[in-house]
Short mmCIF file of C-alpha atoms in Angstrom, two decimals:
data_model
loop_
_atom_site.label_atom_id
_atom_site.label_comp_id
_atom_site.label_asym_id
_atom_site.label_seq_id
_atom_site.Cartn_x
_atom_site.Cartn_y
_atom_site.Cartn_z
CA UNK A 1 -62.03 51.53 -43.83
CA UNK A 2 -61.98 52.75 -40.30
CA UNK A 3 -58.33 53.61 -38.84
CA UNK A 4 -58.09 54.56 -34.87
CA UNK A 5 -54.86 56.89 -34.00
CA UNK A 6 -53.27 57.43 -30.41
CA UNK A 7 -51.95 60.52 -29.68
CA UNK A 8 -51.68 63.45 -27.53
CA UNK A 9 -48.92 66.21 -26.82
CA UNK A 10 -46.86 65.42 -30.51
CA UNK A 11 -50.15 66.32 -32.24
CA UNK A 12 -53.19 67.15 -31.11
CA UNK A 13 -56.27 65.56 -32.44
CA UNK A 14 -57.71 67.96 -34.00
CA UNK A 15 -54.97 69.28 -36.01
CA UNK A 16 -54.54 65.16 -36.74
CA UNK A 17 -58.44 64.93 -37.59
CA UNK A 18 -57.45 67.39 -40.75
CA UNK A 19 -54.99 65.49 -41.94
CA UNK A 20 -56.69 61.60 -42.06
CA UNK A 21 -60.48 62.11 -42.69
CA UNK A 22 -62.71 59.23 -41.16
CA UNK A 23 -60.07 58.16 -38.07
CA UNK A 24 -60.81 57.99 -34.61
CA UNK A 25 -57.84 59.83 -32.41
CA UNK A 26 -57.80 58.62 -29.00
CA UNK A 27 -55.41 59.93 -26.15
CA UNK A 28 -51.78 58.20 -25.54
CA UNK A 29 -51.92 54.39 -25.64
CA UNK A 30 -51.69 52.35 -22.48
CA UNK A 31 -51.34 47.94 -22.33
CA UNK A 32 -54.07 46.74 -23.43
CA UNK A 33 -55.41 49.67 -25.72
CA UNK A 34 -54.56 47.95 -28.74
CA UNK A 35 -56.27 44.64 -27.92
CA UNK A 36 -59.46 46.50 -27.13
CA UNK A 37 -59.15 48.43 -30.45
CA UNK A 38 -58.49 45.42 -32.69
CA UNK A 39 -62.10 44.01 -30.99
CA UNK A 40 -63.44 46.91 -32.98
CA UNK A 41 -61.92 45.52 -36.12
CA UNK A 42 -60.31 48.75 -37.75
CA UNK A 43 -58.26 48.39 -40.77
CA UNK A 44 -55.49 50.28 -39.51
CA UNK A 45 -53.98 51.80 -36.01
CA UNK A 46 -51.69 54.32 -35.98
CA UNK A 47 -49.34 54.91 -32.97
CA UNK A 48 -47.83 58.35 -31.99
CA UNK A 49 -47.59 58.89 -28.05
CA UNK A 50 -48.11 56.45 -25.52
CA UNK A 51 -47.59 55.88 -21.57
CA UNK A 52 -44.91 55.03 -19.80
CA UNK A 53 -45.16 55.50 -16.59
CA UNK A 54 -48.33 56.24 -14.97
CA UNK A 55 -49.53 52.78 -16.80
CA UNK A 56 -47.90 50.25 -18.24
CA UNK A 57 -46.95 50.94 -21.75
CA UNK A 58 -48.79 49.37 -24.87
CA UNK A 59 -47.49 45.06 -24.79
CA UNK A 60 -45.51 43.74 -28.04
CA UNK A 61 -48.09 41.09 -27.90
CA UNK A 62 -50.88 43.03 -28.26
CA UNK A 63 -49.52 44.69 -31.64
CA UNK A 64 -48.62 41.36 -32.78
CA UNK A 65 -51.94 40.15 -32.58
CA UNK A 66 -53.58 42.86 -34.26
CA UNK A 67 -51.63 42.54 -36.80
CA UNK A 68 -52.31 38.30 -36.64
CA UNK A 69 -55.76 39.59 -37.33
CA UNK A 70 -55.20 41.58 -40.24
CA UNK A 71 -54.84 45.09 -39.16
CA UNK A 72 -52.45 47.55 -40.63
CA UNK A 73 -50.54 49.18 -37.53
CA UNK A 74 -48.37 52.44 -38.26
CA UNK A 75 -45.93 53.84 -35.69
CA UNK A 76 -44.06 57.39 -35.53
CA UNK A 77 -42.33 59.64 -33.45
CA UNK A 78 -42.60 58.92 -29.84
CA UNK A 79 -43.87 55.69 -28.71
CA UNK A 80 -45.00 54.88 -32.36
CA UNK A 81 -40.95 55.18 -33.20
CA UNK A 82 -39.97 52.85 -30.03
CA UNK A 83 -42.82 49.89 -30.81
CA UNK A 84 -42.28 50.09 -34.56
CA UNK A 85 -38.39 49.75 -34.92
CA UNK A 86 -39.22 46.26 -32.31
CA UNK A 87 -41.36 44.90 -34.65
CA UNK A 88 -41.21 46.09 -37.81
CA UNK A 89 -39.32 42.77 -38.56
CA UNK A 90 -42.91 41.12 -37.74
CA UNK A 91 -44.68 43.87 -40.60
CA UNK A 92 -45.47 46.80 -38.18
CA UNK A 93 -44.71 50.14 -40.51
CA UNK A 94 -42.71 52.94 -38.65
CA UNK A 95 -42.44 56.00 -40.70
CA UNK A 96 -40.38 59.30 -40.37
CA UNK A 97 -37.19 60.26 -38.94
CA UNK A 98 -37.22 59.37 -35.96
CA UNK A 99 -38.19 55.62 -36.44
CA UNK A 100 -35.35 54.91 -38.85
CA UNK A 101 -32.72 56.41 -36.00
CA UNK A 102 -34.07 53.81 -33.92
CA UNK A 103 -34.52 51.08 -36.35
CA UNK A 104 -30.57 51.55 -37.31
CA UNK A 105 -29.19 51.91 -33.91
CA UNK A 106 -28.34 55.65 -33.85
CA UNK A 107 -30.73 55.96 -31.19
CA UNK A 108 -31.16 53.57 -27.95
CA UNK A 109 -32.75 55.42 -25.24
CA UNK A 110 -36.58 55.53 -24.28
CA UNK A 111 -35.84 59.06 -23.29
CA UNK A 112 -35.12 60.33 -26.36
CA UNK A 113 -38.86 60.79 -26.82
CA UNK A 114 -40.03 60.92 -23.60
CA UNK A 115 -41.64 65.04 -22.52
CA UNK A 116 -43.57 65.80 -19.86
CA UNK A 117 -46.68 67.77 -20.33
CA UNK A 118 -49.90 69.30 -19.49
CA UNK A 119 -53.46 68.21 -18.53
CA UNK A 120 -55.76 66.75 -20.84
CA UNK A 121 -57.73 70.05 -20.52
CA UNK A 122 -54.71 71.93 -21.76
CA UNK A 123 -54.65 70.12 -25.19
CA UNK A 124 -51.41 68.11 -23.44
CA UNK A 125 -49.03 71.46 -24.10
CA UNK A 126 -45.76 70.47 -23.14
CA UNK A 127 -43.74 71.19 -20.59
CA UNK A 128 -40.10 70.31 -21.73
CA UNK A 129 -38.32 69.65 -25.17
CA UNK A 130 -37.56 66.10 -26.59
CA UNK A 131 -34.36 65.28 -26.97
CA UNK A 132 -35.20 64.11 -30.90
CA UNK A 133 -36.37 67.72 -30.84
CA UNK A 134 -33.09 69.32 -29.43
CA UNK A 135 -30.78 67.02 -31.75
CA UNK A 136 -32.82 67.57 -35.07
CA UNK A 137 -32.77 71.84 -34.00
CA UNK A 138 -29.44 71.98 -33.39
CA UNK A 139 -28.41 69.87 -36.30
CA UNK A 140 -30.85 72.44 -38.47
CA UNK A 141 -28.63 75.29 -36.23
CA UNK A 142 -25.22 74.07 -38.07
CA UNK A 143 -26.85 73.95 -41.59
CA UNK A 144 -27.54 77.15 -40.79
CA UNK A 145 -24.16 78.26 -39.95
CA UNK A 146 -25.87 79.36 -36.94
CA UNK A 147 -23.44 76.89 -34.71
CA UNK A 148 -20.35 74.87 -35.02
CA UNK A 149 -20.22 71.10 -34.94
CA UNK A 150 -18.47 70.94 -31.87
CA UNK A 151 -20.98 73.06 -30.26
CA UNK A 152 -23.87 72.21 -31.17
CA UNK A 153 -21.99 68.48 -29.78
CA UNK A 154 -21.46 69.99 -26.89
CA UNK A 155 -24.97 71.04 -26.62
CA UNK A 156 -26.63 67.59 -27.27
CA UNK A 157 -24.51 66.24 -24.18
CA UNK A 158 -25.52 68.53 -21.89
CA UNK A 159 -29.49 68.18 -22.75
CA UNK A 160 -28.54 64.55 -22.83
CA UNK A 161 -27.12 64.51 -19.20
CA UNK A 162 -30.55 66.22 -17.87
CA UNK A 163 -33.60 64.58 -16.96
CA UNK A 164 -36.04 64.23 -19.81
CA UNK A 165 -38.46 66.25 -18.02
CA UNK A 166 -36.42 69.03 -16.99
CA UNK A 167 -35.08 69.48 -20.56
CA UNK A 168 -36.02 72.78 -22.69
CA UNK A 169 -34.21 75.26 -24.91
CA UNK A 170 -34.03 77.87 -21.94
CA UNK A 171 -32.31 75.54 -19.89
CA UNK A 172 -29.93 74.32 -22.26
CA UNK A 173 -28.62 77.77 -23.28
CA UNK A 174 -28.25 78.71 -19.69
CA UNK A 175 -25.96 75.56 -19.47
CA UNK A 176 -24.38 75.93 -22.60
CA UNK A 177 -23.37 79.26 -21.23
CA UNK A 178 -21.89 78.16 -17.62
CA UNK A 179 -20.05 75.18 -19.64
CA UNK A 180 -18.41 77.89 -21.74
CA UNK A 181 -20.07 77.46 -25.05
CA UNK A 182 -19.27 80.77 -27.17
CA UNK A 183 -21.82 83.68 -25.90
CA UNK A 184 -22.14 84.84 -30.05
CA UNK A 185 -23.19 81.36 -30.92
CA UNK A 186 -25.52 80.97 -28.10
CA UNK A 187 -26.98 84.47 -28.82
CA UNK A 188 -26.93 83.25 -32.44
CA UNK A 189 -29.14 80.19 -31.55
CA UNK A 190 -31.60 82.00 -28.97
CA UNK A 191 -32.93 84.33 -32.46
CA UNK A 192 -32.47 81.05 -34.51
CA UNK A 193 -35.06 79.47 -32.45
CA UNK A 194 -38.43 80.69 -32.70
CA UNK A 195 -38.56 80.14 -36.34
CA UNK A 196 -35.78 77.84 -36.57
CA UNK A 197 -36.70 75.31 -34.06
CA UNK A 198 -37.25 71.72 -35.38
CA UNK A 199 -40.39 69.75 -34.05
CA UNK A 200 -39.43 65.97 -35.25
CA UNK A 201 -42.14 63.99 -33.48
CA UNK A 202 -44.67 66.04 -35.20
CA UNK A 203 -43.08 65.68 -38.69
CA UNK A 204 -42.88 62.21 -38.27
CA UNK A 205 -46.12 61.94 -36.77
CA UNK A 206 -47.95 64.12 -39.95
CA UNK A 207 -45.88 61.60 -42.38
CA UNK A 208 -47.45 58.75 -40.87
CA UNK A 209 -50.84 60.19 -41.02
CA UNK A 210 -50.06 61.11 -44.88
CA UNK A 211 -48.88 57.62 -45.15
CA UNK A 212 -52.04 55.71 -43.90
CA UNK A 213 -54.14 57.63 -46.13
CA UNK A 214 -52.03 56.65 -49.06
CA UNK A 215 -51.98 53.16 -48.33
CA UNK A 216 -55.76 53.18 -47.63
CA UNK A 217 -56.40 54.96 -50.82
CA UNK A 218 -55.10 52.08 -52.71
CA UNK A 219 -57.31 49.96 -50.85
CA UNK A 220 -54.61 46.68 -50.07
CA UNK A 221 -56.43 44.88 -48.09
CA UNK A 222 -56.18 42.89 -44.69
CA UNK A 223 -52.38 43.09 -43.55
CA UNK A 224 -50.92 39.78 -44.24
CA UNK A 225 -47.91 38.40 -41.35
CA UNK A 226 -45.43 35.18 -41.69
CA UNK A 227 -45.55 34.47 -38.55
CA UNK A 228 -47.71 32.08 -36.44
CA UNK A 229 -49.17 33.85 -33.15
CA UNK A 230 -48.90 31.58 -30.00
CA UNK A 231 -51.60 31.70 -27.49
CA UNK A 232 -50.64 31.28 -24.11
CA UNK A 233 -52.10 30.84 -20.52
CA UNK A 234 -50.58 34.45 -19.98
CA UNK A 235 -52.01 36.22 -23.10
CA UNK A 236 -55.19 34.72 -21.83
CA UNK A 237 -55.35 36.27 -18.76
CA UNK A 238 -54.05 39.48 -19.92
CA UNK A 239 -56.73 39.46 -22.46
CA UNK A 240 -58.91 39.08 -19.08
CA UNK A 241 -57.62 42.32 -17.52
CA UNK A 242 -57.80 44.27 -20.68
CA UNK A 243 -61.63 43.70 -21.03
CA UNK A 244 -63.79 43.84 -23.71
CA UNK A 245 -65.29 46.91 -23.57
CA UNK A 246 -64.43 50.55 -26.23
CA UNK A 247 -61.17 51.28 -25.97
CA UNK A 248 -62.65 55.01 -26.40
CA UNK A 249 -65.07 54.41 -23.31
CA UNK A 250 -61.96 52.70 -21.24
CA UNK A 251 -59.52 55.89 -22.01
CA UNK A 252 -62.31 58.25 -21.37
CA UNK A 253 -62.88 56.89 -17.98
CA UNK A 254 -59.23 56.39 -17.33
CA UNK A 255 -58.59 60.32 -18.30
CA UNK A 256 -61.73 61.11 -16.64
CA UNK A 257 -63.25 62.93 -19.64
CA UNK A 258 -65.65 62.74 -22.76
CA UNK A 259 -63.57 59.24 -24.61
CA UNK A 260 -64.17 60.21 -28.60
CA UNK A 261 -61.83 62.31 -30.55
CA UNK A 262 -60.83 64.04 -27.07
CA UNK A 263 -56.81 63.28 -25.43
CA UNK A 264 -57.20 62.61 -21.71
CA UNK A 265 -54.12 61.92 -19.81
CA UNK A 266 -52.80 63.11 -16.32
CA UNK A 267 -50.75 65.93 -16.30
CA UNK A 268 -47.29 65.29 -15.93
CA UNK A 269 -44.40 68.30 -13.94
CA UNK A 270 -47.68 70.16 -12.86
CA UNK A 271 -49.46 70.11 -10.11
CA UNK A 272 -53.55 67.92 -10.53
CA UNK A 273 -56.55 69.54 -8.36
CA UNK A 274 -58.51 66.55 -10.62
CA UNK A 275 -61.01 64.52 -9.17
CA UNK A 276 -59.57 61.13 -8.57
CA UNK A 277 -62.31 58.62 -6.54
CA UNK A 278 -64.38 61.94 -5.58
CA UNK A 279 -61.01 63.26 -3.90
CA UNK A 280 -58.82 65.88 -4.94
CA UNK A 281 -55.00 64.45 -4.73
CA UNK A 282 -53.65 68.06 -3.28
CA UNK A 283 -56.63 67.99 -0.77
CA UNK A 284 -55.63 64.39 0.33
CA UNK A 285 -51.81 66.45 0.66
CA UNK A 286 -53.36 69.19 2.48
CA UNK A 287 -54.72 66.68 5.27
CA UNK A 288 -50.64 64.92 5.04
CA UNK A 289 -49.41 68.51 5.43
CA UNK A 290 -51.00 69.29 8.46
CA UNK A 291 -49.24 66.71 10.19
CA UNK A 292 -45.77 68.31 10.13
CA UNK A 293 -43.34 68.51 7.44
CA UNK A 294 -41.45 65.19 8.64
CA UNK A 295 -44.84 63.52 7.66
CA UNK A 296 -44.94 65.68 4.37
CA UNK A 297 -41.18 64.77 3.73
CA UNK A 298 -41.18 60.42 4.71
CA UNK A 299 -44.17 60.49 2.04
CA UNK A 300 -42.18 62.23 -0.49
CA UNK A 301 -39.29 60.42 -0.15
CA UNK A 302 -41.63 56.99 0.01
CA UNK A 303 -42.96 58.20 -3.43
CA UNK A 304 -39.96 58.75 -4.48
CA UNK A 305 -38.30 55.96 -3.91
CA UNK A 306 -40.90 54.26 -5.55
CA UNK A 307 -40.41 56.18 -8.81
CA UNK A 308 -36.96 55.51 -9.14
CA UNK A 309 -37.17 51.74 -8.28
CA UNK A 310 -39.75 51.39 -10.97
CA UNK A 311 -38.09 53.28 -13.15
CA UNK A 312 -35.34 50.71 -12.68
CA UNK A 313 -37.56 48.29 -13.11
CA UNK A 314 -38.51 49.14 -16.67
CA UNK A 315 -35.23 49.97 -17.83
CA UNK A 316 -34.26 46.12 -16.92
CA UNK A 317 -37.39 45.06 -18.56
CA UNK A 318 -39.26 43.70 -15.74
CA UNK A 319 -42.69 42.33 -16.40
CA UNK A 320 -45.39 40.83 -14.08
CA UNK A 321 -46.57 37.61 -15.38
CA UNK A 322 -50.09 35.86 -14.28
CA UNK A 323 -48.15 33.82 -11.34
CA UNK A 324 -45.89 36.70 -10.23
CA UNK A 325 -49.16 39.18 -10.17
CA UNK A 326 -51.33 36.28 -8.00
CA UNK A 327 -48.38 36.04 -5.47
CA UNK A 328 -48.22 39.56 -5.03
CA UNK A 329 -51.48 40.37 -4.77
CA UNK A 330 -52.14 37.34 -2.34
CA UNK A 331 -49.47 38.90 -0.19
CA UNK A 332 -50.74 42.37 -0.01
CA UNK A 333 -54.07 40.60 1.47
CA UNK A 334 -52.16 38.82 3.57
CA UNK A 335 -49.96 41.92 4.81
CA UNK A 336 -53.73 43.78 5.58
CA UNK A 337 -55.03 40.87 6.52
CA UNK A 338 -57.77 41.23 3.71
CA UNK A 339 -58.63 37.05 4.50
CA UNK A 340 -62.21 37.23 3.13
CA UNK A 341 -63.92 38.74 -0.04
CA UNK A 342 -65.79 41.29 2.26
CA UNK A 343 -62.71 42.85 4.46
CA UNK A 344 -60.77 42.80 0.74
CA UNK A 345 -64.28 44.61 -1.09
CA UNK A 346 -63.97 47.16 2.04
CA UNK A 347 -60.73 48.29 1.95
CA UNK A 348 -60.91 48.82 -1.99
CA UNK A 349 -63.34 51.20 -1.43
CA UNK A 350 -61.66 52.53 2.06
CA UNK A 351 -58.54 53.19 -0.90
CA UNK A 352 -60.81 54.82 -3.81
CA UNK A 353 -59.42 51.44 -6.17
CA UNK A 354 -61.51 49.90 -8.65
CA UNK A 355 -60.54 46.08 -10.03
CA UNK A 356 -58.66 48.20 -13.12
CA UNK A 357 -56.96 50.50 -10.39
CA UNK A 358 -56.08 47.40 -7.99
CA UNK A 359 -54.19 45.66 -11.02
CA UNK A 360 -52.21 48.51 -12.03
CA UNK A 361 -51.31 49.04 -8.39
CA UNK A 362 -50.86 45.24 -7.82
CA UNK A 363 -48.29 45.48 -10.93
CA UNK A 364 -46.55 48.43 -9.96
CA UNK A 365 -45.65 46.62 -6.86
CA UNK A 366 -44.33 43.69 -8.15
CA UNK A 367 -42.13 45.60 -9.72
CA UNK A 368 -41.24 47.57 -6.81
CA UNK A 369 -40.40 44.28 -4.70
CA UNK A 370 -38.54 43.10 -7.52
CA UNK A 371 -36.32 46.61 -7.26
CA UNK A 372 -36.22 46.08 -3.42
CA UNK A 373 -34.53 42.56 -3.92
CA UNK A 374 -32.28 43.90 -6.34
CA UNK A 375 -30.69 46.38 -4.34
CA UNK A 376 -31.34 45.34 -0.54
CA UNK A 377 -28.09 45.64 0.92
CA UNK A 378 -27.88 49.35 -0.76
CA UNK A 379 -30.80 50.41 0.59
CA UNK A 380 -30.28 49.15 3.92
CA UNK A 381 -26.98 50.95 4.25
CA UNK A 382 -29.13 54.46 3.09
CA UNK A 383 -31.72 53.58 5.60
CA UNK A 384 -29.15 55.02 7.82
CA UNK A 385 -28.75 58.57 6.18
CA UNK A 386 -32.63 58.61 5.98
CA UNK A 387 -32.86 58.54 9.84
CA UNK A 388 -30.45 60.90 9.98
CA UNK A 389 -32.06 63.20 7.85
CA UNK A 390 -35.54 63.07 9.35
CA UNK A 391 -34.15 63.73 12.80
CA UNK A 392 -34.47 59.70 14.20
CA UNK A 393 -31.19 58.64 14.22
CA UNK A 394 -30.23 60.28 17.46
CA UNK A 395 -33.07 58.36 19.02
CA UNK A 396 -32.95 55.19 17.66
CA UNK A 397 -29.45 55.11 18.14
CA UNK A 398 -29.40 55.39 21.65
CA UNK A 399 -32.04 52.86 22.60
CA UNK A 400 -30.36 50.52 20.09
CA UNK A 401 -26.87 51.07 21.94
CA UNK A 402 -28.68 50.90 25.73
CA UNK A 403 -30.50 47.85 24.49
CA UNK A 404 -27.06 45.98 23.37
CA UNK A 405 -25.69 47.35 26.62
CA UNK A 406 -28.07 45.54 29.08
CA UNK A 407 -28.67 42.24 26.50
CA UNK A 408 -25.05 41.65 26.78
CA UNK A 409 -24.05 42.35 30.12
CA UNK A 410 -27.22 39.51 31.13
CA UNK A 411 -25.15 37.14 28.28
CA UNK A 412 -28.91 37.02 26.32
CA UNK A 413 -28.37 39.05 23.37
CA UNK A 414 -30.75 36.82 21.80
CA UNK A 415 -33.44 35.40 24.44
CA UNK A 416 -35.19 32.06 23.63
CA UNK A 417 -38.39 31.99 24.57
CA UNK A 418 -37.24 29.75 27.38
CA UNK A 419 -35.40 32.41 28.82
CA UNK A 420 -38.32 34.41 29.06
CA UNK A 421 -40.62 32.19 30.68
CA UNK A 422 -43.32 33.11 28.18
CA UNK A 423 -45.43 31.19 25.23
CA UNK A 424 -45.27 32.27 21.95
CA UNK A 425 -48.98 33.53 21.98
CA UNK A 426 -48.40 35.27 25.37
CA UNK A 427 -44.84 37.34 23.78
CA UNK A 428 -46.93 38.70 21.05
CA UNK A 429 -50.37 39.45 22.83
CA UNK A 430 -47.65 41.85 25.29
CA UNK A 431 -46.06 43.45 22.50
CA UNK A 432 -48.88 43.99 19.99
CA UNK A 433 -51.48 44.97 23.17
CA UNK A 434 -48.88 46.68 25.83
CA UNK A 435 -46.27 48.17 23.17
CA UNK A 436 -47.75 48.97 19.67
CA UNK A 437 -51.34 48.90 21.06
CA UNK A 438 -52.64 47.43 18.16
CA UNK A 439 -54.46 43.98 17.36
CA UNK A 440 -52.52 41.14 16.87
CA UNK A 441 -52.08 40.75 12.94
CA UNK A 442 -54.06 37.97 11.26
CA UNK A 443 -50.85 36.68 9.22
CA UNK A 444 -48.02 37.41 11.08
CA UNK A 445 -45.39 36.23 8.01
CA UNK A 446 -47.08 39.08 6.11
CA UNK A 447 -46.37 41.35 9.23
CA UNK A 448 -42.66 40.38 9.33
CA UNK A 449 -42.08 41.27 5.98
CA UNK A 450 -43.54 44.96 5.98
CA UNK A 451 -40.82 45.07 8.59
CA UNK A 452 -38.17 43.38 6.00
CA UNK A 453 -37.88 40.22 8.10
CA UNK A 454 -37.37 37.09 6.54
CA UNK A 455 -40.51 35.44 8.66
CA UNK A 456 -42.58 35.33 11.95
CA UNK A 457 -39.45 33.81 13.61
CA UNK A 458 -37.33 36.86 13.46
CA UNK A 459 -40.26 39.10 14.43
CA UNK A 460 -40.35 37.55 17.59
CA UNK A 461 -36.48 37.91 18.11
CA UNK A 462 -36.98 41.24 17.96
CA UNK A 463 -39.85 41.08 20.32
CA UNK A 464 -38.04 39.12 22.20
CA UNK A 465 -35.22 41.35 22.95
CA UNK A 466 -37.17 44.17 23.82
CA UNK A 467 -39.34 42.25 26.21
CA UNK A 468 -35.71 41.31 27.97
CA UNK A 469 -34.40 44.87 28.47
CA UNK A 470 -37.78 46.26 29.65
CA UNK A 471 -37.69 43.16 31.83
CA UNK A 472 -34.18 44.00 33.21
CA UNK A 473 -34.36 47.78 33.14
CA UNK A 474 -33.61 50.30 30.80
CA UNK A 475 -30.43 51.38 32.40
CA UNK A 476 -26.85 50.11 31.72
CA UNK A 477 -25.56 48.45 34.63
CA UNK A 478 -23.52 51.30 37.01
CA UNK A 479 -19.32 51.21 36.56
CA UNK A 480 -17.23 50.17 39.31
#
């Protein structure tokens, strides 16, 4: 009875390939891993680490209809723990520690698992502590009488209060120690650690492994479920995206890397010189560097903002359904003007994407816009102490203030077209060929609402009122 196991930094494959003779391990699972593994018909899956953030993370649906079809699916420590206390109502098995925290309601937060960690390459070593990890060590620390309750409390809300990626047992003693935790007890814990230290995930993780083999050992059968799986226009079409092919083949390609028994993921708090579309990612920074560092720094703080507003995003539970991910995706043609199959075929390639690497992208921005609706009038009023940070508010400023100036002492502060004795077509071929000295944009809507405009209409406002003060002069009229 074949069994296929994701995993990665909680245990490495090999030391997992000891443990359960016969299974496939395969790198962290992504959305639509699952599906492609239940094509293979395994008897079991087993679930330890999984994305979730560079792809989407493993769909509900997708265990759900393995487990329609008969397949035993085990979950443990990390994402295992997360997917398994959701549906173990539905017959998914979570085992170890971890699991039943989240099953009961002890524990709430994603983070709690969440590490960052190495490249594929470096057997996913990682980088910072989970905070399972930290709890279940310092709760082994006051067993010990190596710390008191209150601080090892203490402790646990000050690793709770950092960034999941940022958190280790370095950091937390140096903050334990400028919070004025007591220096014996945090001296006490810093020789407690190297044997003392409690690795959860991988407990958990070993006890499923040891509990797949004993339920395959007694040989029960297909899994059976109570409930009835619905089938849906949506499950459809993400059934189309995730593809039929290996899920060993698609995870191999997506970690760039040899698929069977080998984890593949991108690093994550490191720095990548890997190959992505024939292009190294720091070369491609190199080239942005050599622009200047305000370049360098409206990049970063694009990026950025885009991590934190999908980040949002997920914790709200946003998904992109079929509809929502055609609208989007129609609009970002739109917005490069990509009007026919060829222009849209050459600017994939012009952007290293491949269909799989359009999607996720196409996703990611849905989610994005969806964060950009949400909190609009915020990040307008920010937009402000970015220009003043990258040096354009000075600038901007004064033209905007020299511009009100002359549109209101001429009573047009906003000119019809009427008032400028100028067509539509003629406004925008003076702008877009005198001013930006670009082509006129195929889809004009689209254009507007790169610029956060509501439609074409605005955009020509704005035009508008530029044409008007270059018409009348730059200068505020003289006093006196």
């Amino acid at each position: 009875m074949s069994v296929i196991v994701f995993t990665g930094p909680t245990l490495p494959a090999a030391d997992g390939a000891a443990l359960l003779d016969g299974a496939v391990f395969l790198p962290p699972v992504a959305q639509g891993d699952v599906y492609r593994a239940t094509l293979e018909k395994p008897w079991a899956i087993g679930i330890v680490d999984g994305y979730f953030e560079r792809l989407p993370s493993v769909w509900h649906k997708e265990i759900l209809w393995a487990m329609a079809h008969g397949v035993h699916v085990f979950g443990s420590a990390s994402m295992g723990a997360l997917r398994a206390a959701e549906l173990h109502p539905f017959g998914m098995t979570g085992v170890g520690a971890v699991f039943e925290a989240f099953q009961s309601g002890a524990l709430t937060d994603d983070d709690e698992v969440a590490i960052a960690h190495a490249a594929a390459e470096d057997g996913y070593r990682p980088l910072s502590d989970a905070m399972v990890n930290i709890r279940a060590t310092l709760a082994a620390a006051v067993a010990a009488s190596i710390l008191r309750e209150e601080t090892a409390a203490g402790l646990v809300s000050l690793a709770k209060r950092t960034f999941y990626a940022q958190r280790s047992f370095a950091r937390l003693l140096a903050e334990g120690a400028a919070a004025g935790a007591s220096p014996e007890e945090l001296d006490a814990l810093r020789r407690f650690l190297p044997d003392g230290r409690v690795d959860q995930k991988r407990r958990d993780a070993v006890a499923m492994l040891e509990a797949i083999a004993a339920l395959r050992a007694r040989d029960p059968g297909p899994l059976r479920v109570t409930y009835h799986f619905a089938y849906t226009d949506v499950w459809d079409q993400a059934c189309r995206r995730a593809g039929r092919g290996s899920v060993a083949a698609t995870q191999g390609a997506r970690a760039g890397a040899a698929p069977a028994q080998r984890p593949g993921a991108e690093p994550a708090g490191a720095r990548s010189r890997r190959a992505q579309g024939g292009l190294q990612p720091e070369l491609l920074l190199d080239e942005l560097r050599l622009e200047g560092p305000l370049s360098y720094t409206n990049a970063v703080q694009g990026a950025l903002a885009r991590a934190l507003a999908l980040s949002e995003a997920r914790r709200h539970g946003v998904e992109v359904p079929v509809e929502l991910f055609e609208e989007i995706l129609a609009q970002v043609r739109r917005e490069r003007g990509l009007l026919t199959p060829e222009s849209t075929l050459a600017w994939l390639t012009e952007q290293a994407l491949d269909v799989e690497g359009l999607t996720l992208l196409v996703q990611r921005e849905a989610r994005l816009r969806w964060a950009q609706a949400v909190f609009g009038i915020e990040v307008e009023r920010l937009l402000v102490d970015h220009l003043r940070m990258t040096g354009r508010y000075g600038e901007l400023a004064a033209r905007a203030l020299r511009k009100q100036e002359v549109l209101s002492a001429a009573g047009v502060e906003a000119p019809a077209l009427e008032d400028l004795g100028l067509t539509r077509q003629a406004l925008l071929a003076w702008y877009f060929t005198e001013i930006a000295g670009r082509p006129l944009p195929a889809y004009l809507d689209g254009y507007a609402a790169a610029l956060g405009l509501d439609d074409q209409d605005e955009l020509l406002l704005v035009i508008a009122r530029e044409y008007e003060h270059r018409r009348r002069g730059e200068r505020p009229p003289a006093d006196g």
